[in-house]
Amino acid sequence: MATLPDFLTDQTEEVILQRMLSNVPADLDTSEGSYIWDSLSPVAIELALAYIQAQEILKRGFIATTYGEYLKLKAAEDGIETRSAVSATGTIEKGNPLKIVGTPGANFSVGIAVATPADLATGTVSIEFTTIGEVTLDVNGIGYADIKAVVPGKSGNVSVGAISILTKPISGIKSVTNEKPTTGGLDEEDKELLRERILKECQKDEGDGNSADYEIWAKEVAGVGNVLVEPLWQGEGTVRVVILDPDGRDAPKATVDAVQNHLDPGSLGLGEGKAPIGARVTVVTAEVITINATIPGLTVGAGYTLDQGKTNAEISLSNYFKKINPGGIIRTKKAEAEITNALGVLDMGDLLLDGKRDNIVLGITQLAALGSVIYV
């Protein structure tokens, strides 16, 4: 917190009481237990409390020092909404629905309650999900349903096979499982990120839809991380906004649609969203391109198997790709260094990416992911 004004510092009960007693005529008894001392002491206590409250009011009144619900109130003053927590999902559209096995032809309505098992030994709590939409099991007794975490937040992003129990038995269902991870769960916006957004909004130059405006507006939608803005994308009056999720990867369609509706519904330029009249905005997320790698002569250090070295090499290379933003450059030598620094890797030959030693320049809407890896 910034330095307090002098009149608010060191204002303890004792200091205040002594200051008041010093103003009493010298011929009056001001010793402890006297009538004057007893009369002024409660007043000093209340004044000390008032000084403490004044310090708190100052702290809550400024963006840099406020906290809790007061930070949200400061955000509201600038028209900024706190991004709420979002429930994780598994959907047929994204290829990660809930698999239900049971009686062939059985039909189930919405709201089948499923969960991950709890583990008292490790303190792991059960994460509950519910199905969205009807599901009918096929002739093999298998069906798939969209699911959504009951409690919003990152806790709903669970791994393959984590969902395995019905919260209560249902006739016609033998088992449930998720064959792919559930995704999209987000915690409520971190308070420091919210503070950063408020300060950025207050400090930015006023504009009628400049690049900074579009970045701020897009980040008002839950699930948006990095934002790239392309003015004059297809000529005058057009803007393309590229959004990523908070982990720097491609955002789900629901988030893209939400940002599109927030900025310019239907990309019509009618000023019905945040974008000004005449600005036709197109919101997209990044396209993930796979890059294949050839790693020659991989050797591992003592205590590691070759398979362990390969696994760690691929993890390091994959993580490096994930760090590169759209429009960035994947540098072959840097990628090589990431591999050689992987746990257990001792040495390697010249790395090839897509069969070449050339750096790879990503397009403004491209993210990279590791594809196949060949060892020679």
Coordinates of C-alpha atoms in Angstrom, one line a residue:
M1 CA 0.0 0.0 0.0
A2 CA 1.2 3.5 -0.7
T3 CA 2.4 5.6 2.2
L4 CA -0.4 6.8 4.4
P5 CA -0.9 10.5 5.1
D6 CA 0.8 11.7 8.3
F7 CA -2.4 12.3 10.1
L8 CA -3.3 8.6 9.8
T9 CA 0.0 7.1 10.9
D10 CA 0.8 5.9 14.5
Q11 CA -2.6 6.9 15.8
T12 CA -2.8 4.4 18.6
E13 CA -5.1 4.7 21.6
E14 CA -2.1 5.7 23.8
V15 CA -0.9 8.4 21.4
I16 CA -4.4 9.9 21.1
L17 CA -5.0 9.9 24.8
Q18 CA -1.7 11.6 25.6
R19 CA -2.4 14.2 23.0
M20 CA -5.8 15.0 24.5
L21 CA -4.4 15.0 28.1
S22 CA -1.7 17.5 27.0
N23 CA -4.4 20.0 26.2
V24 CA -5.9 19.8 29.6
P25 CA -5.0 22.8 31.9
A26 CA -1.9 22.0 34.0
D27 CA -3.7 22.6 37.4
L28 CA -6.1 19.7 36.8
D29 CA -5.4 16.1 37.7
T30 CA -4.8 14.0 34.6
S31 CA -3.2 11.0 36.2
E32 CA -4.4 7.5 35.5
G33 CA -7.7 6.9 37.4
S34 CA -8.5 10.6 37.6
Y35 CA -12.0 11.8 36.4
I36 CA -10.4 13.4 33.3
W37 CA -8.3 10.4 32.4
D38 CA -11.3 8.1 32.8
S39 CA -13.4 10.4 30.7
L40 CA -11.0 10.7 27.8
S41 CA -9.8 7.1 27.7
P42 CA -13.0 5.7 26.0
V43 CA -12.9 8.5 23.5
A44 CA -9.3 7.7 22.6
I45 CA -10.3 4.1 22.0
E46 CA -13.0 5.1 19.6
L47 CA -10.8 7.6 17.8
A48 CA -8.1 4.9 17.3
L49 CA -10.7 2.7 15.8
A50 CA -11.9 5.5 13.5
Y51 CA -8.3 6.0 12.3
I52 CA -8.0 2.2 11.5
Q53 CA -11.3 2.4 9.6
A54 CA -10.1 5.4 7.7
Q55 CA -7.0 3.4 6.6
E56 CA -9.3 0.6 5.4
I57 CA -11.4 3.0 3.5
L58 CA -8.4 4.3 1.7
K59 CA -7.2 0.7 1.0
R60 CA -10.5 -0.3 -0.5
G61 CA -10.9 2.9 -2.5
F62 CA -7.9 2.3 -4.9
I63 CA -7.6 -0.5 -7.5
A64 CA -4.0 -1.3 -6.5
T65 CA -4.9 -2.0 -2.8
T66 CA -8.5 -3.1 -2.7
Y67 CA -9.5 -6.7 -2.3
G68 CA -12.3 -9.3 -2.3
E69 CA -15.8 -8.1 -3.2
Y70 CA -14.5 -4.5 -3.2
L71 CA -12.2 -5.3 -6.2
K72 CA -15.3 -6.5 -8.0
L73 CA -17.1 -3.2 -7.2
K74 CA -14.1 -1.3 -8.6
A75 CA -14.3 -3.4 -11.7
A76 CA -18.0 -2.6 -12.0
E77 CA -17.3 1.1 -11.9
D78 CA -15.4 0.7 -15.1
G79 CA -17.9 -1.6 -16.7
I80 CA -15.8 -4.7 -16.3
E81 CA -17.4 -7.9 -15.3
T82 CA -15.6 -10.6 -13.3
R83 CA -15.3 -13.7 -15.4
S84 CA -17.3 -16.4 -13.6
A85 CA -16.2 -20.0 -13.2
V86 CA -17.1 -22.3 -16.1
S87 CA -18.2 -26.0 -15.8
A88 CA -16.1 -28.6 -17.6
T89 CA -17.8 -30.6 -20.4
G90 CA -17.5 -33.6 -22.5
T91 CA -19.4 -33.5 -25.8
I92 CA -20.1 -35.6 -28.8
E93 CA -19.1 -32.6 -31.0
K94 CA -15.6 -32.5 -29.4
G95 CA -15.3 -36.3 -29.4
N96 CA -15.2 -36.7 -25.6
P97 CA -18.7 -37.6 -24.5
L98 CA -19.7 -40.0 -21.7
K99 CA -19.9 -43.6 -22.8
I100 CA -22.8 -45.5 -21.4
V101 CA -23.0 -49.3 -21.6
G102 CA -26.2 -51.2 -20.7
T103 CA -29.3 -52.8 -22.1
P104 CA -29.6 -52.5 -25.9
G105 CA -32.3 -50.1 -27.0
A106 CA -32.7 -48.6 -23.5
N107 CA -33.5 -44.9 -23.5
F108 CA -32.6 -42.4 -20.9
S109 CA -33.6 -38.8 -20.4
V110 CA -31.4 -35.9 -19.3
G111 CA -29.8 -35.7 -15.9
I112 CA -28.0 -39.0 -15.4
A113 CA -25.7 -38.3 -12.4
V114 CA -22.2 -39.7 -12.7
A115 CA -19.0 -39.1 -10.9
T116 CA -15.4 -39.8 -10.3
P117 CA -14.7 -42.0 -7.2
A118 CA -13.5 -40.4 -4.0
D119 CA -10.4 -41.6 -2.3
L120 CA -10.4 -41.1 1.5
A121 CA -6.8 -42.2 1.8
T122 CA -5.5 -39.4 -0.4
G123 CA -8.2 -36.9 0.3
T124 CA -9.4 -36.9 -3.3
V125 CA -13.0 -35.7 -3.5
S126 CA -15.6 -37.0 -6.0
I127 CA -16.3 -34.8 -9.0
E128 CA -19.9 -35.0 -10.1
F129 CA -21.3 -34.6 -13.7
T130 CA -24.7 -34.8 -15.2
T131 CA -25.8 -35.8 -18.8
I132 CA -27.2 -33.3 -21.2
G133 CA -29.8 -34.5 -23.6
E134 CA -31.5 -37.9 -24.2
V135 CA -29.5 -41.0 -25.1
T136 CA -30.6 -44.3 -26.5
L137 CA -28.3 -47.3 -26.4
D138 CA -27.7 -49.0 -29.7
V139 CA -28.0 -52.7 -30.5
N140 CA -24.7 -53.4 -28.8
G141 CA -25.9 -51.6 -25.7
I142 CA -23.6 -48.6 -26.1
G143 CA -24.6 -44.9 -26.2
Y144 CA -22.9 -41.6 -25.8
A145 CA -24.1 -38.5 -24.0
D146 CA -22.9 -34.9 -23.5
I147 CA -21.9 -34.2 -19.9
K148 CA -21.3 -31.2 -17.8
A149 CA -19.6 -30.8 -14.4
V150 CA -22.1 -30.0 -11.6
V151 CA -19.7 -27.6 -9.9
P152 CA -18.0 -25.0 -12.2
G153 CA -14.2 -24.8 -12.1
K154 CA -11.0 -26.5 -13.2
S155 CA -11.7 -29.4 -10.9
G156 CA -14.1 -30.7 -13.5
N157 CA -11.3 -31.2 -16.1
V158 CA -10.7 -34.9 -15.4
S159 CA -8.5 -37.5 -17.1
V160 CA -9.5 -40.4 -19.3
G161 CA -11.5 -43.1 -17.4
A162 CA -11.8 -40.9 -14.3
I163 CA -15.6 -41.0 -14.5
S164 CA -16.7 -44.5 -13.6
I165 CA -19.6 -44.5 -11.2
L166 CA -23.3 -43.7 -11.2
T167 CA -24.2 -41.7 -8.1
K168 CA -27.3 -43.9 -7.8
P169 CA -28.1 -47.2 -9.7
I170 CA -30.2 -46.8 -12.8
S171 CA -31.9 -49.8 -14.4
G172 CA -30.5 -50.5 -17.8
I173 CA -27.1 -49.0 -17.2
K174 CA -24.2 -51.4 -16.5
S175 CA -21.2 -48.9 -16.6
V176 CA -20.2 -45.4 -17.5
T177 CA -16.8 -44.0 -18.5
N178 CA -15.2 -41.1 -20.3
E179 CA -12.9 -42.2 -23.1
K180 CA -11.3 -38.8 -23.4
P181 CA -10.6 -36.0 -20.8
T182 CA -13.3 -33.5 -20.0
T183 CA -12.3 -30.0 -20.8
G184 CA -13.2 -26.3 -20.6
G185 CA -13.5 -26.0 -16.8
L186 CA -12.4 -22.7 -15.5
D187 CA -12.1 -21.3 -12.0
E188 CA -13.4 -17.8 -11.3
E189 CA -11.1 -15.2 -12.6
D190 CA -8.0 -14.8 -10.4
K191 CA -8.2 -11.5 -8.4
E192 CA -4.8 -10.3 -9.6
L193 CA -5.7 -10.9 -13.3
L194 CA -8.9 -8.9 -12.6
R195 CA -6.9 -6.1 -11.0
E196 CA -4.6 -6.1 -14.1
R197 CA -7.6 -5.8 -16.4
I198 CA -9.1 -2.9 -14.4
L199 CA -5.8 -1.0 -14.4
K200 CA -5.3 -1.6 -18.1
E201 CA -8.8 -0.3 -18.8
C202 CA -8.1 2.8 -16.7
Q203 CA -4.7 3.5 -18.2
K204 CA -5.5 2.8 -21.9
D205 CA -5.9 5.6 -24.4
E206 CA -9.5 6.3 -25.2
G207 CA -10.4 4.9 -28.6
D208 CA -13.4 4.1 -30.7
G209 CA -12.5 0.5 -31.3
N210 CA -8.7 0.5 -31.4
S211 CA -6.7 -2.8 -31.0
A212 CA -6.5 -2.4 -27.2
D213 CA -10.2 -2.0 -27.0
Y214 CA -10.8 -5.3 -28.8
E215 CA -8.4 -7.1 -26.6
I216 CA -10.0 -5.8 -23.5
W217 CA -13.6 -6.5 -24.8
A218 CA -12.7 -10.1 -25.8
K219 CA -11.1 -10.8 -22.4
E220 CA -14.4 -9.9 -20.7
V221 CA -15.7 -13.3 -21.8
A222 CA -15.0 -16.3 -19.6
G223 CA -12.5 -18.8 -21.1
V224 CA -10.5 -16.2 -23.1
G225 CA -6.7 -16.0 -22.6
N226 CA -4.5 -14.4 -25.1
V227 CA -6.0 -12.2 -27.8
L228 CA -4.6 -11.1 -31.2
V229 CA -6.2 -8.4 -33.2
E230 CA -5.9 -7.9 -37.0
P231 CA -7.3 -4.5 -38.1
L232 CA -8.3 -4.1 -41.8
W233 CA -8.3 -7.9 -42.1
Q234 CA -10.3 -7.9 -45.3
G235 CA -10.2 -4.2 -46.1
E236 CA -11.7 -1.1 -44.4
G237 CA -14.2 -1.8 -41.7
T238 CA -13.1 -5.4 -41.0
V239 CA -11.4 -6.7 -37.9
R240 CA -10.4 -10.3 -37.1
V241 CA -10.0 -11.2 -33.5
V242 CA -8.0 -14.4 -32.7
I243 CA -8.6 -15.8 -29.3
L244 CA -6.8 -18.5 -27.3
D245 CA -7.9 -20.3 -24.1
P246 CA -6.2 -19.4 -20.7
D247 CA -3.6 -22.2 -21.4
G248 CA -2.6 -20.6 -24.7
R249 CA -4.3 -23.3 -26.8
D250 CA -7.3 -23.2 -29.3
A251 CA -10.5 -22.1 -27.6
P252 CA -13.7 -24.2 -27.9
K253 CA -16.4 -23.2 -30.3
A254 CA -18.7 -22.1 -27.5
T255 CA -16.1 -19.5 -26.4
V256 CA -15.6 -18.3 -29.9
D257 CA -19.3 -17.9 -30.4
A258 CA -19.6 -16.1 -27.1
V259 CA -16.9 -13.6 -28.0
Q260 CA -18.4 -13.1 -31.5
N261 CA -21.8 -12.3 -29.9
H262 CA -20.1 -10.0 -27.4
L263 CA -18.2 -8.0 -30.0
D264 CA -20.4 -8.0 -33.1
P265 CA -23.3 -10.5 -33.3
G266 CA -23.4 -12.1 -36.8
S267 CA -20.4 -10.1 -37.9
L268 CA -22.8 -7.5 -39.3
G269 CA -21.2 -4.3 -38.1
L270 CA -24.4 -2.9 -36.7
G271 CA -23.0 -1.8 -33.4
E272 CA -25.1 -4.3 -31.4
G273 CA -22.0 -5.5 -29.5
K274 CA -19.0 -3.8 -28.1
A275 CA -17.6 -3.0 -31.5
P276 CA -18.5 0.4 -33.0
I277 CA -21.0 0.7 -35.8
G278 CA -19.4 -0.1 -39.2
A279 CA -16.8 -2.5 -37.7
R280 CA -17.5 -6.0 -39.0
V281 CA -15.7 -8.3 -36.6
T282 CA -14.8 -12.0 -37.2
V283 CA -13.8 -14.0 -34.2
V284 CA -11.8 -17.2 -34.7
T285 CA -9.5 -19.3 -32.6
A286 CA -6.2 -20.8 -33.7
E287 CA -5.9 -23.8 -36.0
V288 CA -3.6 -26.4 -34.6
I289 CA -1.1 -27.7 -37.1
T290 CA 0.9 -30.8 -36.4
I291 CA 4.7 -30.8 -36.9
N292 CA 6.5 -34.1 -37.3
A293 CA 9.9 -34.6 -35.8
T294 CA 12.9 -36.8 -36.7
I295 CA 15.3 -37.3 -33.9
P296 CA 18.6 -39.0 -34.9
G297 CA 21.1 -40.6 -32.6
L298 CA 19.2 -40.2 -29.3
T299 CA 21.3 -41.4 -26.4
V300 CA 20.4 -41.5 -22.7
G301 CA 22.3 -41.1 -19.5
A302 CA 23.0 -43.7 -16.9
G303 CA 20.0 -45.0 -15.0
Y304 CA 17.6 -44.3 -17.9
T305 CA 16.2 -46.6 -20.5
L306 CA 15.9 -45.6 -24.1
D307 CA 12.1 -45.6 -23.9
Q308 CA 12.2 -43.2 -20.9
G309 CA 14.5 -40.9 -22.8
K310 CA 12.2 -40.9 -25.8
T311 CA 9.2 -40.2 -23.7
N312 CA 10.9 -37.3 -21.9
A313 CA 12.2 -35.9 -25.2
E314 CA 8.7 -35.9 -26.8
I315 CA 7.2 -34.2 -23.7
S316 CA 9.9 -31.5 -23.8
L317 CA 9.4 -30.9 -27.5
S318 CA 5.6 -30.9 -27.2
N319 CA 5.8 -28.3 -24.4
Y320 CA 8.1 -26.1 -26.4
F321 CA 5.6 -26.1 -29.3
K322 CA 2.8 -25.1 -26.9
K323 CA 4.7 -22.0 -25.8
I324 CA 4.8 -20.5 -29.2
N325 CA 1.9 -18.0 -29.9
P326 CA 0.2 -17.7 -33.2
G327 CA 2.5 -15.7 -35.6
G328 CA 5.6 -16.9 -33.7
I329 CA 8.6 -18.8 -34.9
I330 CA 9.5 -22.4 -34.0
R331 CA 13.3 -22.4 -34.0
T332 CA 14.9 -25.7 -34.8
K333 CA 17.9 -25.1 -32.6
K334 CA 15.8 -24.1 -29.7
A335 CA 13.7 -27.2 -30.1
E336 CA 16.9 -29.3 -30.2
A337 CA 18.1 -27.6 -27.0
E338 CA 14.7 -28.5 -25.3
I339 CA 15.2 -32.1 -26.2
T340 CA 18.8 -32.3 -25.0
N341 CA 17.8 -30.7 -21.7
A342 CA 15.0 -33.3 -21.1
L343 CA 15.4 -35.6 -18.2
G344 CA 17.6 -38.6 -19.1
V345 CA 18.6 -37.4 -22.5
L346 CA 22.4 -37.3 -23.0
D347 CA 22.8 -36.4 -26.7
M348 CA 21.3 -36.4 -30.1
G349 CA 22.0 -35.6 -33.8
D350 CA 20.5 -32.8 -35.9
L351 CA 16.8 -32.5 -35.3
L352 CA 14.5 -32.3 -38.4
L353 CA 11.1 -30.7 -38.2
D354 CA 8.8 -31.8 -41.1
G355 CA 11.9 -33.2 -42.7
K356 CA 13.9 -29.9 -42.7
R357 CA 16.3 -28.0 -40.5
D358 CA 14.5 -24.7 -41.3
N359 CA 12.7 -22.7 -38.7
I360 CA 8.9 -22.8 -39.0
V361 CA 6.9 -19.5 -39.0
L362 CA 3.4 -19.9 -37.7
G363 CA 0.5 -18.0 -39.3
I364 CA -1.5 -15.5 -37.3
T365 CA -4.1 -18.1 -36.7
Q366 CA -1.9 -21.1 -36.2
L367 CA -0.7 -23.1 -33.1
A368 CA 1.7 -26.0 -33.2
A369 CA 1.4 -29.4 -31.8
L370 CA 3.7 -32.4 -32.0
G371 CA 2.8 -35.0 -34.5
S372 CA 4.7 -38.2 -35.2
V373 CA 8.3 -38.7 -33.9
I374 CA 10.7 -40.9 -35.8
Y375 CA 14.0 -42.0 -34.2
V376 CA 16.9 -42.8 -36.6

